[in-house]
Short mmCIF file of C-alpha atoms and ligand atoms in Angstrom, two decimals:
data_model
loop_
_atom_site.label_atom_id
_atom_site.label_comp_id
_atom_site.label_asym_id
_atom_site.label_seq_id
_atom_site.Cartn_x
_atom_site.Cartn_y
_atom_site.Cartn_z
CA MET A 1 14.38 -31.45 -15.75
CA PHE A 2 14.18 -27.81 -14.75
CA GLN A 3 11.71 -25.78 -16.81
CA CYS A 4 11.57 -22.00 -16.84
CA PRO A 5 8.04 -20.59 -17.24
CA SER A 6 7.35 -19.99 -20.90
CA PHE A 7 5.11 -17.59 -22.78
CA GLU A 8 2.54 -20.42 -22.59
CA CYS A 9 2.04 -19.77 -18.87
CA LYS A 10 -1.30 -17.98 -18.55
CA LYS A 11 -1.79 -18.14 -14.78
CA CYS A 12 -1.87 -14.42 -13.93
CA PRO A 13 -4.57 -12.41 -15.77
CA ARG A 14 -3.40 -9.07 -14.37
CA LEU A 15 0.19 -9.69 -15.48
CA LEU A 16 -0.92 -10.91 -18.92
CA ASP A 17 -2.95 -7.76 -19.33
CA PHE A 18 0.03 -5.61 -18.35
CA ARG A 19 2.21 -7.59 -20.78
CA ALA A 20 -0.21 -6.92 -23.64
CA GLN A 21 -0.01 -3.17 -22.92
CA ASN A 22 3.79 -3.31 -22.80
CA GLN A 23 4.01 -5.28 -26.04
CA LEU A 24 2.30 -2.37 -27.76
CA LYS A 25 4.27 0.33 -25.98
CA PHE A 26 7.68 -1.38 -26.01
CA PRO A 27 7.62 -3.93 -28.86
CA HIS A 28 11.41 -4.43 -28.73
CA TYR A 29 11.34 -5.49 -25.03
CA HIS A 30 11.38 -9.15 -23.96
CA ASN A 31 7.91 -8.76 -22.32
CA GLY A 32 7.69 -12.28 -20.92
CA PRO A 33 8.74 -14.48 -18.01
CA VAL A 34 12.35 -13.60 -17.18
CA GLU A 35 14.86 -16.45 -17.13
CA SER A 36 17.08 -17.01 -14.12
CA PHE A 37 20.74 -16.05 -14.40
CA GLY A 38 23.71 -18.20 -13.36
CA ASP A 39 24.62 -21.84 -13.03
CA LEU A 40 22.25 -24.39 -11.47
CA ASN A 41 25.32 -25.89 -9.77
CA ALA A 42 25.85 -22.71 -7.72
CA GLN A 43 25.83 -22.86 -3.91
CA ILE A 44 23.98 -19.54 -3.62
CA LEU A 45 20.56 -18.55 -4.92
CA ILE A 46 19.55 -14.88 -4.77
CA VAL A 47 15.81 -14.30 -4.94
CA GLY A 48 14.39 -10.90 -5.89
CA LEU A 49 10.85 -9.65 -6.18
CA ALA A 50 9.89 -9.39 -9.85
CA PRO A 51 11.33 -7.92 -13.07
CA GLY A 52 11.39 -4.16 -13.44
CA LEU A 53 9.48 -2.77 -16.42
CA ASN A 54 12.46 -1.22 -18.23
CA GLY A 55 14.99 -3.52 -16.63
CA ALA A 56 14.68 -7.30 -16.53
CA ASN A 57 11.43 -7.15 -18.48
CA GLN A 58 13.37 -5.51 -21.29
CA THR A 59 16.59 -7.51 -21.08
CA ASN A 60 15.35 -10.97 -19.99
CA ARG A 61 18.01 -11.15 -17.27
CA PRO A 62 17.14 -10.52 -13.60
CA PHE A 63 18.17 -7.07 -12.27
CA THR A 64 19.71 -6.19 -15.65
CA ASN A 65 19.17 -2.53 -16.56
CA ASP A 66 17.23 -2.22 -13.27
CA TYR A 67 18.39 0.32 -10.69
CA ALA A 68 18.50 -2.54 -8.16
CA GLY A 69 21.11 -4.26 -10.35
CA ASP A 70 23.41 -1.24 -10.13
CA ILE A 71 23.78 -2.04 -6.42
CA LEU A 72 23.60 -5.84 -6.66
CA TYR A 73 26.04 -6.58 -9.48
CA PRO A 74 29.01 -4.40 -8.39
CA ALA A 75 28.72 -5.87 -4.87
CA LEU A 76 28.79 -9.42 -6.26
CA LYS A 77 31.84 -8.58 -8.36
CA LYS A 78 33.63 -6.91 -5.43
CA PHE A 79 33.46 -10.12 -3.38
CA GLY A 80 34.38 -12.54 -6.18
CA PHE A 81 30.90 -13.71 -7.12
CA ALA A 82 31.03 -12.27 -10.64
CA ARG A 83 33.49 -11.53 -13.42
CA GLY A 84 33.46 -9.26 -16.47
CA ASN A 85 31.81 -5.91 -16.93
CA TYR A 86 28.18 -5.47 -16.06
CA GLY A 87 26.91 -3.74 -19.20
CA LYS A 88 23.15 -3.71 -18.42
CA VAL A 89 22.35 -6.01 -21.36
CA LYS A 90 22.06 -9.78 -21.50
CA ASN A 91 24.97 -10.28 -23.90
CA ASP A 92 27.46 -8.13 -21.95
CA GLY A 93 29.61 -11.18 -21.12
CA PHE A 94 29.14 -10.58 -17.40
CA GLU A 95 29.24 -13.92 -15.53
CA LEU A 96 28.16 -15.00 -12.07
CA ILE A 97 30.43 -17.22 -9.98
CA ASN A 98 28.77 -19.76 -7.64
CA VAL A 99 25.57 -17.65 -7.68
CA ARG A 100 22.25 -17.96 -9.46
CA ILE A 101 19.61 -15.21 -9.46
CA THR A 102 15.88 -15.54 -9.86
CA ASN A 103 12.66 -13.74 -8.90
CA SER A 104 9.64 -14.60 -6.73
CA VAL A 105 7.41 -13.66 -9.67
CA ARG A 106 8.86 -14.00 -13.18
CA CYS A 107 6.69 -11.49 -15.04
CA VAL A 108 6.74 -7.73 -14.60
CA PRO A 109 3.93 -6.41 -12.40
CA PRO A 110 2.37 -2.93 -12.60
CA GLN A 111 4.05 -0.50 -10.18
CA ASN A 112 6.51 -3.18 -9.00
CA LYS A 113 3.81 -4.68 -6.76
CA VAL A 114 2.89 -8.35 -6.86
CA THR A 115 -0.21 -9.95 -5.33
CA ALA A 116 -0.40 -13.01 -3.08
CA ASP A 117 -2.13 -14.89 -5.92
CA GLU A 118 0.72 -14.09 -8.32
CA ILE A 119 3.32 -15.30 -5.81
CA ALA A 120 1.29 -18.50 -5.39
CA ALA A 121 0.94 -18.95 -9.16
CA CYS A 122 4.71 -18.60 -9.66
CA ARG A 123 5.56 -20.83 -6.67
CA PRO A 124 5.96 -24.07 -8.66
CA TYR A 125 8.68 -22.38 -10.73
CA LEU A 126 10.55 -21.29 -7.61
CA GLN A 127 10.16 -24.78 -6.15
CA ALA A 128 11.50 -26.32 -9.36
CA GLU A 129 14.38 -23.85 -9.39
CA ILE A 130 15.43 -24.74 -5.85
CA ALA A 131 15.00 -28.46 -6.45
CA ALA A 132 17.24 -28.23 -9.52
CA MET A 133 20.20 -26.83 -7.54
CA PRO A 134 22.07 -29.85 -6.14
CA ASN A 135 24.72 -27.80 -4.28
CA LEU A 136 22.46 -25.14 -2.85
CA LYS A 137 23.64 -23.95 0.57
CA ILE A 138 22.43 -20.35 0.95
CA ILE A 139 19.35 -18.52 -0.28
CA LEU A 140 19.70 -14.75 -0.08
CA THR A 141 16.31 -13.06 -0.22
CA LEU A 142 16.10 -9.42 -1.23
CA GLY A 143 13.15 -7.98 0.66
CA SER A 144 10.39 -9.45 2.77
CA VAL A 145 8.26 -10.53 -0.20
CA ALA A 146 11.03 -12.80 -1.48
CA HIS A 147 11.62 -14.06 2.08
CA GLY A 148 7.96 -15.09 2.36
CA ALA A 149 7.90 -16.55 -1.16
CA VAL A 150 10.89 -18.82 -0.41
CA LEU A 151 9.50 -19.99 2.94
CA GLN A 152 6.16 -20.82 1.35
CA ALA A 153 7.82 -22.52 -1.60
CA LEU A 154 9.69 -24.79 0.79
CA GLY A 155 6.71 -25.42 3.08
CA TYR A 156 7.85 -23.47 6.16
CA LYS A 157 5.60 -21.22 8.24
CA LYS A 158 6.30 -17.54 7.51
CA SER A 159 5.51 -16.62 11.14
CA ALA A 160 8.34 -18.86 12.40
CA PHE A 161 11.05 -16.92 10.51
CA LYS A 162 10.86 -13.19 11.01
CA PHE A 163 12.36 -11.09 8.20
CA ALA A 164 15.10 -8.68 9.30
CA HIS A 165 18.03 -7.20 7.39
CA GLY A 166 21.03 -9.46 8.06
CA ALA A 167 18.98 -12.19 9.73
CA GLU A 168 20.06 -15.79 9.11
CA HIS A 169 17.54 -18.61 9.40
CA PHE A 170 18.37 -22.29 9.25
CA LEU A 171 15.91 -24.31 7.18
CA ASN A 172 16.58 -27.67 8.79
CA ARG A 173 14.55 -29.88 6.47
CA HIS A 174 16.51 -28.57 3.50
CA ASN A 175 19.87 -27.90 5.18
CA ILE A 176 19.81 -24.39 3.72
CA ILE A 177 20.66 -21.05 5.31
CA LEU A 178 18.18 -18.33 4.46
CA LEU A 179 19.88 -14.92 4.65
CA ASN A 180 17.78 -11.75 4.56
CA SER A 181 18.63 -8.38 3.06
CA TYR A 182 16.60 -5.33 2.34
CA HIS A 183 15.91 -5.12 -1.38
CA THR A 184 18.40 -3.06 -3.38
CA SER A 185 15.55 -0.94 -4.78
CA ARG A 186 15.89 2.71 -5.66
CA TYR A 187 13.35 3.49 -2.91
CA ASN A 188 15.41 1.75 -0.22
CA ILE A 189 18.62 3.42 -1.36
CA ASN A 190 17.05 6.88 -1.67
CA THR A 191 15.46 6.65 1.79
CA GLY A 192 18.71 5.39 3.34
CA THR A 193 17.01 2.15 4.43
CA LEU A 194 19.82 0.34 2.62
CA THR A 195 23.26 1.73 1.77
CA ALA A 196 25.84 0.24 -0.58
CA ASP A 197 28.04 -0.44 2.49
CA MET A 198 25.22 -2.29 4.25
CA PHE A 199 24.68 -4.40 1.16
CA ASP A 200 28.42 -5.09 0.84
CA GLY A 201 28.18 -6.46 4.39
CA ILE A 202 25.52 -8.94 3.27
CA ILE A 203 27.55 -10.13 0.28
CA GLN A 204 30.68 -10.39 2.42
CA ARG A 205 28.72 -12.55 4.83
CA LEU A 206 28.11 -15.01 1.97
CA THR A 207 31.88 -15.51 1.69
CA GLN A 208 32.10 -16.20 5.44
CA ILE A 209 29.26 -18.73 5.48
CA LEU A 210 30.56 -20.77 2.55
N1 URA B 301 14.70 -6.63 -11.16
C1 URA B 301 14.56 -7.93 -10.90
O1 URA B 301 14.78 -8.79 -11.74
N2 URA B 301 14.14 -8.27 -9.69
C2 URA B 301 13.88 -7.42 -8.74
O2 URA B 301 13.52 -7.81 -7.64
C3 URA B 301 14.03 -6.05 -9.05
C4 URA B 301 14.46 -5.69 -10.25
#
């Protein structure tokens, strides 16, 4: 049975320390491991980096109230992978269609940066997540950290699958297509590394692959 990490998980001292600070500063925030969003029966899993401090860490829904969600969720809706209005809160009634979203690391890290140890500590949760999706066909990774986290979770060599925006890798032992996109972060949008049109292209590609 699939188990989301709970508040009992004490694997990452740095993240626990950051949580304790945030509990004092933002007592009304979730401040814990963020649950995945969407149905386990979905054919698509989108994997992000980690919750944003005032976003998913507040709302307990990936990319919700995060800048990155302002790019991700409208694109999903545009191509039929979501319905309802994205209201930046967990109980907005917004629903994903054939998509589930999770993160490489479930707890908010300082400065949006995770360590290799934290990715390794959270790996069993990502492995359990993937194993619990019987219809999984495509994993869309947002950013190179998520790309590496998925490959390691599934036991593939990172060096054999080079991350590139739009790249598609076939994971033969799992019969899964791994599709890469730049992360929808504010930094990538502000620097022009990723545009909303480029990201629409990635989401449109999901419709073609299915
Ligand atoms: N919020 C998330 O949940 N994940 C990310 O990767 C970024 C923002």
